[in-house]
Short mmCIF file of C-alpha atoms in Angstrom, two decimals:
data_model
loop_
_atom_site.label_atom_id
_atom_site.label_comp_id
_atom_site.label_asym_id
_atom_site.label_seq_id
_atom_site.Cartn_x
_atom_site.Cartn_y
_atom_site.Cartn_z
CA MET Z 10 -11.11 1.02 -8.12
CA ALA Z 11 -11.36 -1.57 -10.84
CA SER Z 12 -14.64 -3.43 -11.15
CA PRO Z 13 -14.66 -6.90 -9.60
CA THR Z 14 -13.93 -9.73 -11.96
CA ILE Z 15 -17.09 -11.80 -12.32
CA ILE Z 16 -17.11 -15.34 -13.67
CA LEU Z 17 -20.43 -17.00 -14.31
CA PRO Z 18 -20.44 -20.80 -14.19
CA GLY Z 19 -19.59 -21.94 -17.69
CA ASP Z 20 -17.69 -18.76 -18.55
CA THR Z 21 -14.00 -18.74 -19.37
CA LEU Z 22 -11.60 -15.83 -19.41
CA GLN Z 23 -9.20 -15.45 -22.30
CA LEU Z 24 -5.53 -14.70 -21.73
CA SER Z 25 -2.71 -15.43 -24.17
CA GLN Z 26 -4.22 -18.47 -25.86
CA PRO Z 27 -7.55 -17.62 -27.52
CA ASN Z 28 -9.03 -21.11 -27.20
CA ALA Z 29 -7.74 -22.01 -23.75
CA PRO Z 30 -10.28 -21.76 -20.90
CA LYS Z 31 -8.99 -19.80 -17.93
CA LEU Z 32 -10.34 -19.49 -14.39
CA GLY Z 33 -9.90 -15.82 -13.62
CA PRO Z 34 -6.91 -13.50 -13.92
CA ILE Z 35 -3.31 -14.39 -13.17
CA PHE Z 36 -2.65 -14.88 -9.47
CA ILE Z 37 -0.34 -17.03 -7.40
CA TYR Z 38 -1.87 -19.81 -5.32
CA VAL Z 39 0.64 -21.91 -3.45
CA ILE Z 40 -0.82 -25.27 -2.51
CA THR Z 41 -0.04 -25.77 1.14
CA GLY Z 42 -1.00 -29.42 1.09
CA PRO Z 43 -4.01 -31.70 1.37
CA ASN Z 44 -7.28 -30.44 2.86
CA ASP Z 45 -7.32 -27.02 1.20
CA LEU Z 46 -10.83 -26.13 0.03
CA VAL Z 47 -10.82 -24.76 -3.52
CA ILE Z 48 -13.23 -23.65 -6.21
CA ALA Z 49 -12.24 -25.50 -9.38
CA GLN Z 50 -13.38 -25.18 -12.97
CA ILE Z 51 -13.88 -28.23 -15.16
CA HIS Z 52 -11.47 -28.16 -18.10
CA HIS Z 53 -12.38 -31.50 -19.67
CA SER Z 54 -13.29 -35.04 -18.67
CA SER Z 55 -11.83 -38.47 -19.36
CA GLN Z 56 -13.27 -41.91 -18.68
CA ASP Z 57 -12.90 -41.79 -14.90
CA PHE Z 58 -11.87 -38.23 -14.06
CA PHE Z 59 -12.75 -34.59 -14.41
CA HIS Z 60 -9.64 -32.53 -15.17
CA CYS Z 61 -9.91 -29.24 -13.29
CA ILE Z 62 -8.28 -25.82 -13.21
CA ILE Z 63 -7.60 -24.49 -9.72
CA SER Z 64 -5.02 -21.85 -10.66
CA LEU Z 65 -2.93 -20.81 -13.62
CA ASN Z 66 0.34 -21.69 -11.91
CA SER Z 67 -0.54 -25.31 -11.08
CA PRO Z 68 -1.15 -28.38 -13.24
CA HIS Z 69 -4.66 -29.63 -13.84
CA ALA Z 70 -6.14 -31.36 -10.82
CA PHE Z 71 -7.88 -34.73 -11.07
CA LEU Z 72 -11.37 -35.20 -9.62
CA GLY Z 73 -12.76 -38.72 -9.69
CA GLN Z 74 -16.17 -38.90 -11.33
CA LEU Z 75 -17.36 -41.01 -8.39
CA SER Z 76 -15.90 -38.61 -5.79
CA PHE Z 77 -19.31 -37.09 -5.09
CA GLU Z 78 -21.83 -37.96 -2.39
CA GLY Z 79 -23.90 -40.96 -3.49
CA ALA Z 80 -22.30 -41.08 -6.94
CA THR Z 81 -22.37 -44.30 -8.95
CA LYS Z 82 -21.60 -44.92 -12.60
CA LYS Z 83 -25.27 -44.24 -13.32
CA THR Z 84 -25.78 -41.25 -11.03
CA ARG Z 85 -22.42 -39.45 -11.24
CA PRO Z 86 -22.71 -35.78 -12.21
CA GLN Z 87 -22.38 -34.93 -15.89
CA LEU Z 88 -20.18 -31.86 -15.65
CA LYS Z 89 -19.25 -29.87 -18.73
CA PRO Z 90 -16.17 -27.71 -19.41
CA GLY Z 91 -16.50 -24.38 -17.64
CA GLU Z 92 -18.72 -25.64 -14.81
CA LEU Z 93 -17.59 -25.19 -11.23
CA VAL Z 94 -17.14 -27.45 -8.21
CA TYR Z 95 -16.33 -26.84 -4.57
CA ALA Z 96 -13.73 -29.44 -3.69
CA ARG Z 97 -11.08 -30.40 -1.16
CA ILE Z 98 -7.50 -31.23 -2.11
CA LEU Z 99 -7.04 -34.90 -1.31
CA SER Z 100 -3.37 -35.33 -2.22
CA VAL Z 101 -0.50 -33.49 -3.85
CA GLY Z 102 2.31 -35.18 -5.76
CA VAL Z 103 5.93 -34.57 -4.86
CA GLY Z 104 7.85 -31.86 -6.70
CA ALA Z 105 6.90 -29.20 -9.23
CA GLY Z 106 4.12 -30.37 -11.49
CA GLY Z 107 3.09 -33.12 -9.08
CA GLU Z 108 -0.40 -34.48 -9.60
CA ILE Z 109 -3.17 -32.92 -7.52
CA GLU Z 110 -6.19 -35.01 -6.62
CA LEU Z 111 -9.49 -33.49 -5.52
CA THR Z 112 -12.56 -34.90 -3.82
CA CYS Z 113 -16.09 -33.62 -3.26
CA VAL Z 114 -16.79 -35.77 -0.21
CA ASN Z 115 -15.54 -36.04 3.34
CA THR Z 116 -13.29 -39.09 3.14
CA ALA Z 117 -14.33 -40.20 6.63
CA THR Z 118 -18.08 -40.06 6.03
CA GLY Z 119 -18.59 -40.08 2.26
CA LYS Z 120 -20.79 -36.99 2.68
CA ALA Z 121 -20.59 -33.57 1.05
CA GLU Z 122 -21.25 -31.84 4.36
CA PRO Z 123 -20.27 -30.01 6.48
CA ASP Z 124 -18.35 -28.12 3.79
CA GLY Z 125 -21.06 -28.13 1.11
CA LEU Z 126 -18.81 -29.83 -1.42
CA GLY Z 127 -19.96 -30.59 -4.95
CA PRO Z 128 -21.09 -28.78 -8.11
CA LEU Z 129 -21.75 -25.04 -7.82
CA THR Z 130 -24.75 -24.08 -9.91
CA GLY Z 131 -25.95 -20.55 -10.56
CA GLY Z 132 -24.43 -17.62 -8.75
CA MET Z 133 -21.21 -15.79 -9.61
CA VAL Z 134 -17.54 -16.17 -8.74
CA PHE Z 135 -15.42 -13.23 -7.59
CA ASP Z 136 -11.64 -13.06 -7.42
CA VAL Z 137 -9.96 -11.99 -4.18
CA SER Z 138 -6.43 -12.29 -2.87
CA THR Z 139 -5.50 -15.65 -1.40
CA LEU Z 140 -4.71 -13.91 1.90
CA PHE Z 141 -8.21 -12.43 2.05
CA ALA Z 142 -9.71 -15.81 1.14
CA SER Z 143 -7.85 -17.32 4.10
CA ARG Z 144 -9.24 -14.61 6.37
CA LEU Z 145 -12.77 -15.33 5.17
CA MET Z 146 -12.24 -19.01 6.01
CA MET Z 147 -11.33 -18.33 9.64
CA THR Z 148 -13.76 -19.34 12.35
CA GLY Z 149 -16.46 -16.83 13.16
CA ALA Z 150 -14.77 -15.51 16.30
CA GLU Z 151 -11.38 -15.13 14.60
CA ARG Z 152 -12.88 -13.49 11.55
CA LYS Z 153 -14.92 -10.93 13.48
CA ASP Z 154 -12.16 -9.90 15.90
CA GLY Z 155 -11.33 -6.40 14.73
CA ALA Z 156 -8.16 -6.40 16.80
CA GLY Z 157 -6.93 -9.70 15.42
CA PRO Z 158 -5.64 -10.81 12.02
CA GLY Z 159 -9.14 -11.56 10.78
CA GLY Z 160 -11.24 -8.45 11.27
CA VAL Z 161 -13.66 -9.36 8.46
CA ILE Z 162 -17.33 -8.71 9.21
CA VAL Z 163 -18.51 -7.68 5.77
CA LEU Z 164 -20.42 -10.92 5.12
CA GLU Z 165 -22.17 -10.74 8.48
CA GLU Z 166 -23.18 -7.14 7.77
CA LEU Z 167 -24.52 -8.08 4.35
CA GLY Z 168 -26.33 -11.06 5.84
CA ARG Z 169 -28.29 -8.78 8.15
CA LYS Z 170 -29.12 -6.38 5.33
CA PHE Z 171 -30.33 -9.14 3.00
CA GLU Z 172 -32.11 -11.30 5.57
CA SER Z 173 -35.52 -10.18 4.31
CA TYR Z 174 -34.59 -11.38 0.80
CA GLY Z 175 -33.95 -14.92 2.03
CA GLY Z 176 -30.22 -14.61 2.54
CA PHE Z 177 -27.41 -15.87 0.33
CA GLU Z 178 -24.89 -18.69 0.01
CA VAL Z 179 -21.11 -18.32 -0.07
CA ALA Z 180 -18.32 -20.81 -0.83
CA VAL Z 181 -14.74 -19.63 -0.31
CA GLY Z 182 -11.80 -21.28 -2.04
CA ARG Z 183 -8.30 -20.94 -0.66
CA ASN Z 184 -7.25 -20.40 -4.28
CA GLY Z 185 -8.71 -16.88 -4.18
CA LYS Z 186 -12.21 -17.59 -5.46
CA VAL Z 187 -15.49 -16.72 -3.73
CA TRP Z 188 -18.75 -18.13 -5.13
CA VAL Z 189 -21.92 -16.26 -4.17
CA ASP Z 190 -25.56 -17.10 -4.85
CA SER Z 191 -28.77 -15.50 -3.62
CA SER Z 192 -32.12 -16.99 -2.66
CA ALA Z 193 -33.93 -13.99 -4.15
CA ASP Z 194 -35.50 -14.30 -7.59
CA GLY Z 195 -34.87 -12.29 -10.73
CA ASP Z 196 -33.10 -8.94 -10.78
CA ALA Z 197 -33.07 -8.69 -6.99
CA GLY Z 198 -31.02 -11.87 -6.74
CA VAL Z 199 -28.50 -10.62 -9.30
CA MET Z 200 -28.17 -7.25 -7.56
CA ILE Z 201 -27.58 -8.92 -4.20
CA VAL Z 202 -24.81 -11.09 -5.61
CA VAL Z 203 -23.15 -8.15 -7.37
CA ALA Z 204 -23.37 -6.04 -4.20
CA ILE Z 205 -21.69 -8.78 -2.18
CA GLY Z 206 -18.95 -9.09 -4.79
CA ARG Z 207 -18.30 -5.35 -4.75
CA CYS Z 208 -18.07 -5.31 -0.97
CA LEU Z 209 -15.71 -8.28 -0.85
CA LYS Z 210 -13.47 -6.86 -3.56
CA GLU Z 211 -13.22 -3.40 -2.02
CA THR Z 212 -12.66 -4.76 1.48
CA ASP Z 213 -9.80 -6.84 0.10
CA ASP Z 214 -8.26 -4.20 -2.19
CA LYS Z 215 -8.37 -1.39 0.39
CA ARG Z 216 -7.72 -3.58 3.46
CA LEU Z 217 -10.67 -2.04 5.24
CA ASP Z 218 -11.02 -2.32 8.99
CA VAL Z 219 -14.24 -3.35 10.71
CA LEU Z 220 -15.73 0.16 10.90
CA GLU Z 221 -14.82 0.87 7.27
CA GLN Z 222 -16.49 -2.39 6.20
CA LYS Z 223 -19.73 -1.35 7.88
CA LYS Z 224 -19.63 2.01 6.10
CA LEU Z 225 -18.85 0.29 2.80
CA VAL Z 226 -21.91 -1.95 3.03
CA LEU Z 227 -24.17 1.06 3.59
CA LYS Z 228 -22.54 2.95 0.71
CA VAL Z 229 -22.80 0.11 -1.81
CA LEU Z 230 -26.41 -0.67 -0.95
CA LYS Z 231 -27.33 3.02 -1.22
CA GLU Z 232 -25.62 3.32 -4.62
CA MET Z 233 -27.49 0.26 -5.87
CA GLY Z 234 -30.82 1.49 -4.54
CA MET Z 235 -31.06 -1.31 -1.99
CA GLY Z 236 -30.49 0.65 1.20
CA LYS Z 237 -33.06 0.32 3.95
#
């Protein structure tokens, strides 16, 4: 199995154009409409907007510089090219190449919660299929139902294993990106994040069932010297 693709915030992946920042390998993300949660990478900024990459097959998305909780002209985030945000699609223009607008707040409340929208600092981003990303975004009951279309318990299993380390944070984008960060310090934190990425990638690539996911978690932690 190929190693999981890892993107650190601020990193860019090179494809055909040596100076063009890219967010991960080629994949197809079809925007279903407003409200999709996505992990976007800042490409550049203009006076009022951040111009973001959400996939290689869609135009740059626009994110208002004041579209963050509590943001004013003085307090708005100063995001640089390559940095990441967790955002919601606010609107999609008509036709191919239609403008895509993002927001990092709940439009009804002006708050970042309950989705945890906003800049993603630290951690790593892993690429998964858009179908698997959708499964990860199901409600807990749907996701854990081994007989249903979800059947994804790998994060819950990892959560139990890493509880003594302080746990970890996950943000899932419907565009096939999963951001992971750990509360643990130093090398332990990095190893936890890499272990989670490996488990997510293999669960996706091999379409593992619930029992196979449990075995995978034990195997990966043992290989990394983190088994208990």
